[in-house]
Amino acid sequence: MSITQQTLNRAQASVMQNYGRAGVVMVRGQGCYLWDTDGKQYLDLFAGFGGSVLGHAHPALVEAVTRQAQDLWHVGNALWTLPQIEFAERLKAHAFDGRAFFCHSGLEANEAAVKLARLYGMRNGSNRWKTISFLKSFHGRSLAMIAATGNPAVKEGFGPPVPGFTNVDPLDWDSVLRSIDDQTCAIIMEPVQGEGGINLYPPGYLKKVRQLCDERDLVLIFDEVWTGCGRTGRWFAYQHEDVVPDIMTLGKAVGGGLPVGVMYARTDLAGLFTPGRHGCTLGGNPICMAVSRTIFDLIEKENLLEHASALGERAVARLRKASSITDKVQDVRGRGLFLGIELRAEPIDFINKSLAAGLITNLTSKKVIRLAPPINISESLWDEGIDRLIRLIESV
Ligand code: PLP
């Protein structure tokens, strides 16, 4: 029996099977490459759902972790630590004037955002506590976030949904308007829907939602868990449009693969989280914060936003022009290095074929191939990856 098979047998016997995992076990990563227990090399075009935004074992991140681990590992949030403050300053420099709350995951950041919006809606004796979210959205797996998520499959079997969330079709503007009542306090949306299939809104749509929130005094929450931290070629995806949210949530890339979530709120709103209102014991721990700070410094120093934009545009153009796959491909879309290739038909056994070809890719919504490589992937490796992907699509 191969080492891989032995390891998979151990996994079957000890780890929950709540993910549809592929039958490989990864043991090493370097840059944009991964290696499995059999020594097979893979080109990583998905970066662990975008988490490994600067690839694997980046020397500067390894150094940041190592140094911080030697200095200070954890003290808890009853005390201040420098890395947390320094990273919050980086966020402020690149986003809007606000304050950061740190946790471990995207869903926790969204929970914190909804709680803060409720505090806003309930202040001065008002009774506004409901949040509107959109169909095909994804906001996390907690009981409240499955209620926010606009996909019935994630709610199935978990009993009555947590009250206070209405999922509406974002493109049916009348139903968006109808869904708001005098108890509504917030709208939460992803600037580009990730799990739903890399869905971009029509130009001007974010601005329209911003205006609606202004008119109705609603808190606008942009869930940038997928799209934040350079993934789309800007620091945050809202910066592609002339809009600023009241709250932005981050996850995935913000920790470079370590568990970091951020709820970043406009300063006056942030003030509603007075001491004791919300918390997270390990949130913002020094090691994670040292990594997040270093990621932001590297994105800036190495001009990775421009790089991600340019590589993304180039790949979209190439994939759209590739005549050998026009019969297979319905649409190519995305922003920066957050790309979706929608196939005309559901491919059979796509992920195993991708792995056999030495490529890490992902499939969402049954027929949308998703790419989210490390944003520092070199031009030549990215071109090679797209060539190999085209050959893979030809074969499915
Ligand atoms: N929000 C969005 C847009 C996501 O894509 C995800 C995860 O895929 C989440 C929230 C939840 O993040 P986490 O899995 O870190 O809780």
Tab-separated table of C-alpha atoms and ligand atoms in Angstrom:
chain	number	residue	atom	x	y	z
A	1	MET	CA	0.000	0.000	0.000
A	2	SER	CA	1.391	3.450	-0.935
A	3	ILE	CA	2.248	5.985	1.770
A	4	THR	CA	-0.593	8.135	0.473
A	5	GLN	CA	-3.128	5.312	0.745
A	6	GLN	CA	-1.959	4.478	4.268
A	7	THR	CA	-2.309	8.126	5.275
A	8	LEU	CA	-5.754	8.388	3.699
A	9	ASN	CA	-6.857	5.308	5.643
A	10	ARG	CA	-5.698	6.960	8.864
A	11	ALA	CA	-7.589	10.122	7.898
A	12	GLN	CA	-10.784	8.141	7.270
A	13	ALA	CA	-10.491	6.628	10.731
A	14	SER	CA	-9.767	9.825	12.640
A	15	VAL	CA	-10.862	13.000	10.840
A	16	MET	CA	-14.444	14.072	10.147
A	17	GLN	CA	-15.467	13.723	6.547
A	18	ASN	CA	-17.222	17.095	6.315
A	19	TYR	CA	-15.154	18.218	3.323
A	20	GLY	CA	-15.228	16.616	-0.098
A	21	ARG	CA	-11.463	16.293	-0.041
A	22	ALA	CA	-9.339	15.024	-2.881
A	23	GLY	CA	-7.230	11.933	-2.199
A	24	VAL	CA	-3.862	13.607	-1.822
A	25	VAL	CA	-1.906	14.509	1.284
A	26	MET	CA	0.288	17.575	1.033
A	27	VAL	CA	3.556	17.653	2.913
A	28	ARG	CA	5.476	20.637	1.601
A	29	GLY	CA	4.994	23.968	-0.103
A	30	GLN	CA	7.401	26.453	-1.623
A	31	GLY	CA	6.293	29.532	-3.520
A	32	CYS	CA	3.567	28.410	-5.908
A	33	TYR	CA	4.423	24.723	-5.667
A	34	LEU	CA	3.147	21.963	-3.404
A	35	TRP	CA	4.396	18.395	-2.968
A	36	ASP	CA	2.420	15.390	-1.748
A	37	THR	CA	3.408	12.290	0.225
A	38	ASP	CA	4.450	10.548	-3.011
A	39	GLY	CA	6.749	13.441	-3.916
A	40	LYS	CA	4.495	14.587	-6.775
A	41	GLN	CA	4.741	18.310	-7.517
A	42	TYR	CA	1.707	20.541	-8.102
A	43	LEU	CA	1.383	24.103	-9.363
A	44	ASP	CA	-0.957	25.820	-6.928
A	45	LEU	CA	-3.466	27.999	-8.755
A	46	PHE	CA	-5.866	28.159	-5.811
A	47	ALA	CA	-3.678	28.976	-2.793
A	48	GLY	CA	-5.944	27.260	-0.256
A	49	PHE	CA	-9.053	29.346	-1.047
A	50	GLY	CA	-6.831	32.376	-1.497
A	51	GLY	CA	-5.395	32.101	2.009
A	52	SER	CA	-1.808	31.575	0.915
A	53	VAL	CA	-1.900	34.919	-0.833
A	54	LEU	CA	1.895	35.166	-1.057
A	55	GLY	CA	2.421	31.470	-1.710
A	56	HIS	CA	3.957	28.863	0.527
A	57	ALA	CA	6.861	29.324	2.933
A	58	HIS	CA	7.542	32.901	1.851
A	59	PRO	CA	10.919	33.694	3.470
A	60	ALA	CA	9.724	37.059	4.852
A	61	LEU	CA	6.659	35.463	6.418
A	62	VAL	CA	8.682	32.590	7.842
A	63	GLU	CA	11.018	35.184	9.330
A	64	ALA	CA	8.111	37.235	10.729
A	65	VAL	CA	6.645	34.150	12.434
A	66	THR	CA	9.995	32.988	13.758
A	67	ARG	CA	10.989	36.350	15.183
A	68	GLN	CA	7.610	36.990	16.733
A	69	ALA	CA	7.478	33.488	18.225
A	70	GLN	CA	10.780	34.216	19.918
A	71	ASP	CA	9.581	37.585	21.249
A	72	LEU	CA	5.966	37.169	22.285
A	73	TRP	CA	3.401	34.566	21.370
A	74	HIS	CA	0.194	35.332	23.241
A	75	VAL	CA	-0.964	37.552	26.066
A	76	GLY	CA	-4.690	37.948	25.374
A	77	ASN	CA	-6.669	41.078	24.742
A	78	ALA	CA	-6.651	42.394	28.282
A	79	LEU	CA	-3.256	43.832	27.262
A	80	TRP	CA	-1.982	45.633	24.185
A	81	THR	CA	0.654	44.216	21.848
A	82	LEU	CA	2.620	46.042	19.185
A	83	PRO	CA	1.993	43.773	16.165
A	84	GLN	CA	-1.775	44.232	16.565
A	85	ILE	CA	-1.478	48.004	16.633
A	86	GLU	CA	0.972	48.027	13.739
A	87	PHE	CA	-1.255	45.906	11.565
A	88	ALA	CA	-4.337	47.995	12.410
A	89	GLU	CA	-2.349	51.021	11.243
A	90	ARG	CA	-1.633	49.295	7.911
A	91	LEU	CA	-5.360	48.653	7.465
A	92	LYS	CA	-6.209	52.255	8.189
A	93	ALA	CA	-3.566	53.451	5.731
A	94	HIS	CA	-5.017	51.372	2.895
A	95	ALA	CA	-8.744	51.304	3.661
A	96	PHE	CA	-10.856	54.095	5.192
A	97	ASP	CA	-10.818	55.871	8.514
A	98	GLY	CA	-11.845	53.184	10.968
A	99	ARG	CA	-10.932	50.793	13.714
A	100	ALA	CA	-10.104	47.089	13.569
A	101	PHE	CA	-11.409	44.143	15.554
A	102	PHE	CA	-9.423	40.925	15.197
A	103	CYS	CA	-10.641	37.336	15.264
A	104	HIS	CA	-9.766	34.061	13.524
A	105	SER	CA	-12.019	33.597	10.540
A	106	GLY	CA	-14.257	35.189	7.983
A	107	LEU	CA	-17.430	34.048	9.652
A	108	GLU	CA	-16.408	35.524	12.988
A	109	ALA	CA	-15.640	38.817	11.286
A	110	ASN	CA	-19.103	38.755	9.691
A	111	GLU	CA	-20.761	37.876	13.001
A	112	ALA	CA	-19.001	40.815	14.617
A	113	ALA	CA	-20.099	43.075	11.749
A	114	VAL	CA	-23.737	42.064	12.102
A	115	LYS	CA	-23.596	42.507	15.879
A	116	LEU	CA	-22.124	45.987	15.440
A	117	ALA	CA	-24.786	46.893	12.861
A	118	ARG	CA	-27.459	45.710	15.297
A	119	LEU	CA	-26.037	47.905	18.037
A	120	TYR	CA	-26.276	50.792	15.592
A	121	GLY	CA	-29.867	49.933	14.692
A	122	MET	CA	-30.919	49.479	18.315
A	123	ARG	CA	-29.379	52.653	19.706
A	124	ASN	CA	-31.539	55.424	21.202
A	125	GLY	CA	-34.419	53.032	21.765
A	126	SER	CA	-34.926	52.082	18.091
A	127	ASN	CA	-35.643	48.512	17.123
A	128	ARG	CA	-33.744	47.864	13.896
A	129	TRP	CA	-31.918	44.528	13.940
A	130	LYS	CA	-32.500	42.789	10.595
A	131	THR	CA	-29.905	42.288	7.876
A	132	ILE	CA	-30.489	41.900	4.140
A	133	SER	CA	-28.172	39.594	2.203
A	134	PHE	CA	-28.091	38.360	-1.369
A	135	LEU	CA	-28.838	35.131	-3.196
A	136	LYS	CA	-25.739	33.125	-4.179
A	137	SER	CA	-23.800	34.818	-1.377
A	138	PHE	CA	-21.626	33.034	1.154
A	139	HIS	CA	-20.852	34.489	4.556
A	140	GLY	CA	-19.739	31.531	6.685
A	141	ARG	CA	-20.930	28.459	8.518
A	142	SER	CA	-22.080	29.609	11.957
A	143	LEU	CA	-25.814	29.410	12.642
A	144	ALA	CA	-26.233	33.139	11.998
A	145	MET	CA	-24.022	33.153	8.919
A	146	ILE	CA	-25.819	30.224	7.292
A	147	ALA	CA	-28.958	32.307	7.741
A	148	ALA	CA	-27.179	35.229	6.031
A	149	THR	CA	-25.824	33.019	3.251
A	150	GLY	CA	-28.003	33.041	0.135
A	151	ASN	CA	-27.658	29.363	-0.661
A	152	PRO	CA	-30.311	26.940	0.648
A	153	ALA	CA	-27.871	23.999	0.619
A	154	VAL	CA	-25.804	25.368	3.529
A	155	LYS	CA	-28.916	25.740	5.725
A	156	GLU	CA	-30.401	22.324	5.090
A	157	GLY	CA	-30.903	20.116	8.126
A	158	PHE	CA	-29.999	22.707	10.743
A	159	GLY	CA	-33.521	23.584	11.812
A	160	PRO	CA	-35.181	26.980	11.805
A	161	PRO	CA	-32.833	29.721	10.604
A	162	VAL	CA	-31.573	32.333	13.033
A	163	PRO	CA	-34.060	35.202	12.684
A	164	GLY	CA	-33.120	38.567	11.276
A	165	PHE	CA	-31.760	37.633	7.854
A	166	THR	CA	-33.530	38.026	4.505
A	167	ASN	CA	-31.912	36.643	1.361
A	168	VAL	CA	-32.941	38.544	-1.769
A	169	ASP	CA	-32.057	38.512	-5.450
A	170	PRO	CA	-29.659	41.463	-5.833
A	171	LEU	CA	-30.568	41.933	-9.486
A	172	ASP	CA	-34.279	42.265	-8.722
A	173	TRP	CA	-34.052	45.794	-7.367
A	174	ASP	CA	-37.747	45.963	-6.474
A	175	SER	CA	-37.397	42.947	-4.242
A	176	VAL	CA	-34.324	44.487	-2.618
A	177	LEU	CA	-36.401	47.580	-1.859
A	178	ARG	CA	-39.377	45.517	-0.689
A	179	SER	CA	-37.195	43.480	1.671
A	180	ILE	CA	-36.300	46.552	3.728
A	181	ASP	CA	-38.680	47.309	6.554
A	182	ASP	CA	-38.583	49.553	9.602
A	183	GLN	CA	-36.629	46.885	11.486
A	184	THR	CA	-33.811	46.634	8.943
A	185	CYS	CA	-30.396	47.892	10.006
A	186	ALA	CA	-27.896	46.515	7.479
A	187	ILE	CA	-27.069	45.069	4.078
A	188	ILE	CA	-24.222	42.585	3.792
A	189	MET	CA	-22.737	41.679	0.422
A	190	GLU	CA	-19.562	40.468	-1.242
A	191	PRO	CA	-18.290	42.996	-3.816
A	192	VAL	CA	-17.603	39.952	-6.028
A	193	GLN	CA	-19.373	36.735	-5.033
A	194	GLY	CA	-16.821	33.986	-4.509
A	195	GLU	CA	-18.510	30.749	-3.486
A	196	GLY	CA	-21.489	31.615	-5.693
A	197	GLY	CA	-19.335	31.368	-8.827
A	198	ILE	CA	-17.163	34.528	-9.177
A	199	ASN	CA	-20.159	36.736	-9.883
A	200	LEU	CA	-19.498	40.393	-10.603
A	201	TYR	CA	-22.238	42.956	-10.202
A	202	PRO	CA	-23.109	45.271	-13.097
A	203	PRO	CA	-21.064	48.502	-13.140
A	204	GLY	CA	-22.514	51.034	-10.708
A	205	TYR	CA	-24.322	48.423	-8.635
A	206	LEU	CA	-22.244	48.858	-5.477
A	207	LYS	CA	-22.838	52.593	-5.685
A	208	LYS	CA	-26.572	52.017	-5.985
A	209	VAL	CA	-26.519	49.890	-2.823
A	210	ARG	CA	-24.430	52.542	-1.077
A	211	GLN	CA	-27.005	55.200	-1.993
A	212	LEU	CA	-29.839	53.016	-0.769
A	213	CYS	CA	-28.047	52.466	2.554
A	214	ASP	CA	-27.511	56.214	2.895
A	215	GLU	CA	-31.155	56.960	2.153
A	216	ARG	CA	-32.471	54.345	4.569
A	217	ASP	CA	-29.784	54.748	7.242
A	218	LEU	CA	-28.574	51.157	6.800
A	219	VAL	CA	-25.107	49.921	7.654
A	220	LEU	CA	-23.363	48.709	4.503
A	221	ILE	CA	-21.156	45.688	5.201
A	222	PHE	CA	-18.813	44.526	2.466
A	223	ASP	CA	-17.736	40.960	3.040
A	224	GLU	CA	-14.238	41.112	1.557
A	225	VAL	CA	-13.201	37.789	3.044
A	226	TRP	CA	-12.417	36.485	-0.451
A	227	THR	CA	-11.786	39.735	-2.273
A	228	GLY	CA	-9.664	41.670	0.219
A	229	CYS	CA	-5.899	42.118	0.541
A	230	GLY	CA	-4.941	42.413	-3.120
A	231	ARG	CA	-6.813	39.441	-4.532
A	232	THR	CA	-8.686	41.549	-7.110
A	233	GLY	CA	-5.832	43.927	-7.931
A	234	ARG	CA	-6.768	46.584	-5.374
A	235	TRP	CA	-6.254	46.466	-1.632
A	236	PHE	CA	-9.985	45.875	-1.304
A	237	ALA	CA	-12.500	45.181	-4.062
A	238	TYR	CA	-14.705	48.143	-3.165
A	239	GLN	CA	-11.843	50.355	-4.363
A	240	HIS	CA	-12.660	49.417	-7.959
A	241	GLU	CA	-15.790	51.519	-7.574
A	242	ASP	CA	-16.444	54.926	-6.128
A	243	VAL	CA	-17.899	53.552	-2.866
A	244	VAL	CA	-16.797	52.964	0.710
A	245	PRO	CA	-18.609	50.577	3.061
A	246	ASP	CA	-19.362	51.298	6.706
A	247	ILE	CA	-17.888	47.958	7.693
A	248	MET	CA	-15.528	45.666	5.838
A	249	THR	CA	-14.738	42.104	6.848
A	250	LEU	CA	-11.573	40.230	5.981
A	251	GLY	CA	-10.408	36.626	6.252
A	252	LYS	CA	-8.413	34.177	4.141
A	253	ALA	CA	-5.569	36.249	2.601
A	254	VAL	CA	-5.313	38.628	5.543
A	255	GLY	CA	-3.513	35.912	7.510
A	256	GLY	CA	-1.556	34.534	4.563
A	257	GLY	CA	-2.782	31.067	5.550
A	258	LEU	CA	-2.857	31.611	9.307
A	259	PRO	CA	-6.266	32.001	10.971
A	260	VAL	CA	-6.994	35.714	10.927
A	261	GLY	CA	-10.318	37.497	10.571
A	262	VAL	CA	-10.853	41.244	10.724
A	263	MET	CA	-13.949	43.354	11.187
A	264	TYR	CA	-12.993	46.875	10.208
A	265	ALA	CA	-15.567	49.581	10.888
A	266	ARG	CA	-16.005	53.282	10.315
A	267	THR	CA	-14.726	55.083	13.412
A	268	ASP	CA	-18.064	56.258	14.798
A	269	LEU	CA	-19.635	52.824	14.398
A	270	ALA	CA	-16.591	51.144	15.928
A	271	GLY	CA	-17.182	53.264	19.010
A	272	LEU	CA	-20.327	51.235	19.735
A	273	PHE	CA	-18.164	48.244	20.627
A	274	THR	CA	-17.417	49.603	24.071
A	275	PRO	CA	-15.424	47.405	26.504
A	276	GLY	CA	-17.170	44.104	27.114
A	277	ARG	CA	-19.433	44.263	24.063
A	278	HIS	CA	-17.567	41.734	21.953
A	279	GLY	CA	-14.358	39.761	22.052
A	280	CYS	CA	-12.164	36.891	20.942
A	281	THR	CA	-9.557	35.362	23.268
A	282	LEU	CA	-6.875	34.563	20.710
A	283	GLY	CA	-7.953	37.187	18.153
A	284	GLY	CA	-5.136	39.410	16.952
A	285	ASN	CA	-2.459	37.255	18.504
A	286	PRO	CA	1.040	38.609	17.933
A	287	ILE	CA	2.232	35.867	15.579
A	288	CYS	CA	-0.759	36.225	13.246
A	289	MET	CA	-0.527	40.017	13.352
A	290	ALA	CA	3.182	39.992	12.543
A	291	VAL	CA	2.354	37.913	9.475
A	292	SER	CA	-0.558	40.155	8.406
A	293	ARG	CA	1.603	43.253	8.795
A	294	THR	CA	4.382	41.691	6.722
A	295	ILE	CA	1.923	40.665	3.993
A	296	PHE	CA	0.699	44.244	3.666
A	297	ASP	CA	4.265	45.545	3.581
A	298	LEU	CA	5.211	43.087	0.843
A	299	ILE	CA	2.127	43.834	-1.256
A	300	GLU	CA	3.089	47.486	-1.157
A	301	LYS	CA	6.831	47.072	-1.617
A	302	GLU	CA	6.547	44.619	-4.495
A	303	ASN	CA	3.693	46.423	-6.308
A	304	LEU	CA	1.621	43.286	-6.149
A	305	LEU	CA	-1.678	45.068	-6.789
A	306	GLU	CA	-0.586	46.160	-10.274
A	307	HIS	CA	0.959	42.736	-10.794
A	308	ALA	CA	-2.272	40.918	-9.890
A	309	SER	CA	-4.327	43.212	-12.133
A	310	ALA	CA	-2.039	42.766	-15.099
A	311	LEU	CA	-1.789	38.984	-14.770
A	312	GLY	CA	-5.524	38.648	-14.293
A	313	GLU	CA	-6.349	40.667	-17.403
A	314	ARG	CA	-3.819	38.746	-19.425
A	315	ALA	CA	-5.268	35.382	-18.398
A	316	VAL	CA	-8.846	36.463	-19.096
A	317	ALA	CA	-7.837	37.617	-22.592
A	318	ARG	CA	-5.941	34.387	-23.242
A	319	LEU	CA	-8.686	32.098	-21.995
A	320	ARG	CA	-11.310	33.967	-23.996
A	321	LYS	CA	-9.229	33.678	-27.150
A	322	ALA	CA	-8.190	30.036	-26.752
A	323	SER	CA	-9.998	28.456	-29.706
A	324	SER	CA	-9.342	24.897	-28.519
A	325	ILE	CA	-11.714	25.365	-25.566
A	326	THR	CA	-14.471	27.586	-26.987
A	327	ASP	CA	-16.802	24.599	-27.254
A	328	LYS	CA	-16.268	23.864	-23.547
A	329	VAL	CA	-16.260	27.359	-22.050
A	330	GLN	CA	-19.361	29.467	-21.475
A	331	ASP	CA	-17.759	32.492	-19.816
A	332	VAL	CA	-14.499	33.740	-18.348
A	333	ARG	CA	-14.832	36.402	-15.672
A	334	GLY	CA	-13.232	37.888	-12.605
A	335	ARG	CA	-11.092	40.652	-11.244
A	336	GLY	CA	-7.359	40.593	-10.703
A	337	LEU	CA	-6.313	37.097	-9.711
A	338	PHE	CA	-9.820	36.035	-8.706
A	339	LEU	CA	-11.068	34.241	-11.800
A	340	GLY	CA	-13.945	32.013	-12.796
A	341	ILE	CA	-14.116	29.908	-15.940
A	342	GLU	CA	-17.670	28.750	-16.376
A	343	LEU	CA	-17.940	25.556	-18.391
A	344	ARG	CA	-20.934	24.779	-20.575
A	345	ALA	CA	-21.441	21.436	-18.858
A	346	GLU	CA	-20.577	19.991	-15.485
A	347	PRO	CA	-17.179	18.306	-15.946
A	348	ILE	CA	-16.762	14.720	-14.781
A	349	ASP	CA	-14.162	14.077	-12.099
A	350	PHE	CA	-12.576	17.468	-12.761
A	351	ILE	CA	-10.576	17.813	-9.548
A	352	ASN	CA	-8.935	14.405	-9.887
A	353	LYS	CA	-8.042	15.175	-13.495
A	354	SER	CA	-6.615	18.505	-12.380
A	355	LEU	CA	-4.516	16.815	-9.698
A	356	ALA	CA	-3.343	14.161	-12.151
A	357	ALA	CA	-2.192	17.045	-14.384
A	358	GLY	CA	-0.272	18.498	-11.425
A	359	LEU	CA	-2.540	21.517	-11.050
A	360	ILE	CA	-4.364	22.718	-7.955
A	361	THR	CA	-7.622	24.284	-9.102
A	362	ASN	CA	-11.125	24.371	-7.674
A	363	LEU	CA	-14.652	23.900	-8.903
A	364	THR	CA	-17.613	25.821	-7.520
A	365	SER	CA	-21.290	25.972	-8.456
A	366	LYS	CA	-20.713	22.610	-10.222
A	367	LYS	CA	-19.189	24.051	-13.390
A	368	VAL	CA	-17.178	27.157	-12.539
A	369	ILE	CA	-13.430	26.533	-12.342
A	370	ARG	CA	-12.056	28.949	-9.797
A	371	LEU	CA	-8.521	30.284	-9.789
A	372	ALA	CA	-6.989	32.302	-6.969
A	373	PRO	CA	-3.230	31.761	-7.193
A	374	PRO	CA	-0.699	33.416	-4.921
A	375	ILE	CA	-0.742	37.047	-6.111
A	376	ASN	CA	3.049	37.076	-6.311
A	377	ILE	CA	3.123	34.270	-8.889
A	378	SER	CA	5.675	35.138	-11.588
A	379	GLU	CA	4.488	36.027	-15.079
A	380	SER	CA	6.151	32.982	-16.597
A	381	LEU	CA	4.697	30.547	-14.073
A	382	TRP	CA	1.248	32.086	-14.455
A	383	ASP	CA	1.444	31.779	-18.250
A	384	GLU	CA	2.576	28.183	-17.865
A	385	GLY	CA	-0.314	27.544	-15.461
A	386	ILE	CA	-2.860	28.976	-17.902
A	387	ASP	CA	-1.385	26.853	-20.745
A	388	ARG	CA	-1.678	23.765	-18.601
A	389	LEU	CA	-5.204	24.717	-17.567
A	390	ILE	CA	-6.237	25.121	-21.212
A	391	ARG	CA	-4.924	21.611	-21.934
A	392	LEU	CA	-6.823	20.326	-18.909
A	393	ILE	CA	-10.078	21.954	-20.059
A	394	GLU	CA	-9.557	20.466	-23.539
A	395	SER	CA	-9.470	17.032	-21.883
A	396	VAL	CA	-12.604	17.265	-19.729
B	1	PLP	N1	-17.270	35.257	3.563
B	1	PLP	C1	-16.887	34.866	2.338
B	1	PLP	C2	-17.127	35.792	1.182
B	1	PLP	C3	-16.269	33.630	2.159
B	1	PLP	O1	-15.906	33.243	0.931
B	1	PLP	C4	-16.052	32.813	3.281
B	1	PLP	C5	-15.428	31.485	3.132
B	1	PLP	O2	-15.369	30.917	2.081
B	1	PLP	C6	-16.468	33.254	4.537
B	1	PLP	C7	-17.064	34.483	4.641
B	1	PLP	C8	-16.241	32.427	5.749
B	1	PLP	O3	-14.908	32.464	6.082
B	1	PLP	P1	-14.296	31.381	7.096
B	1	PLP	O4	-14.333	30.074	6.388
B	1	PLP	O5	-12.916	31.884	7.344
B	1	PLP	O6	-15.147	31.407	8.297
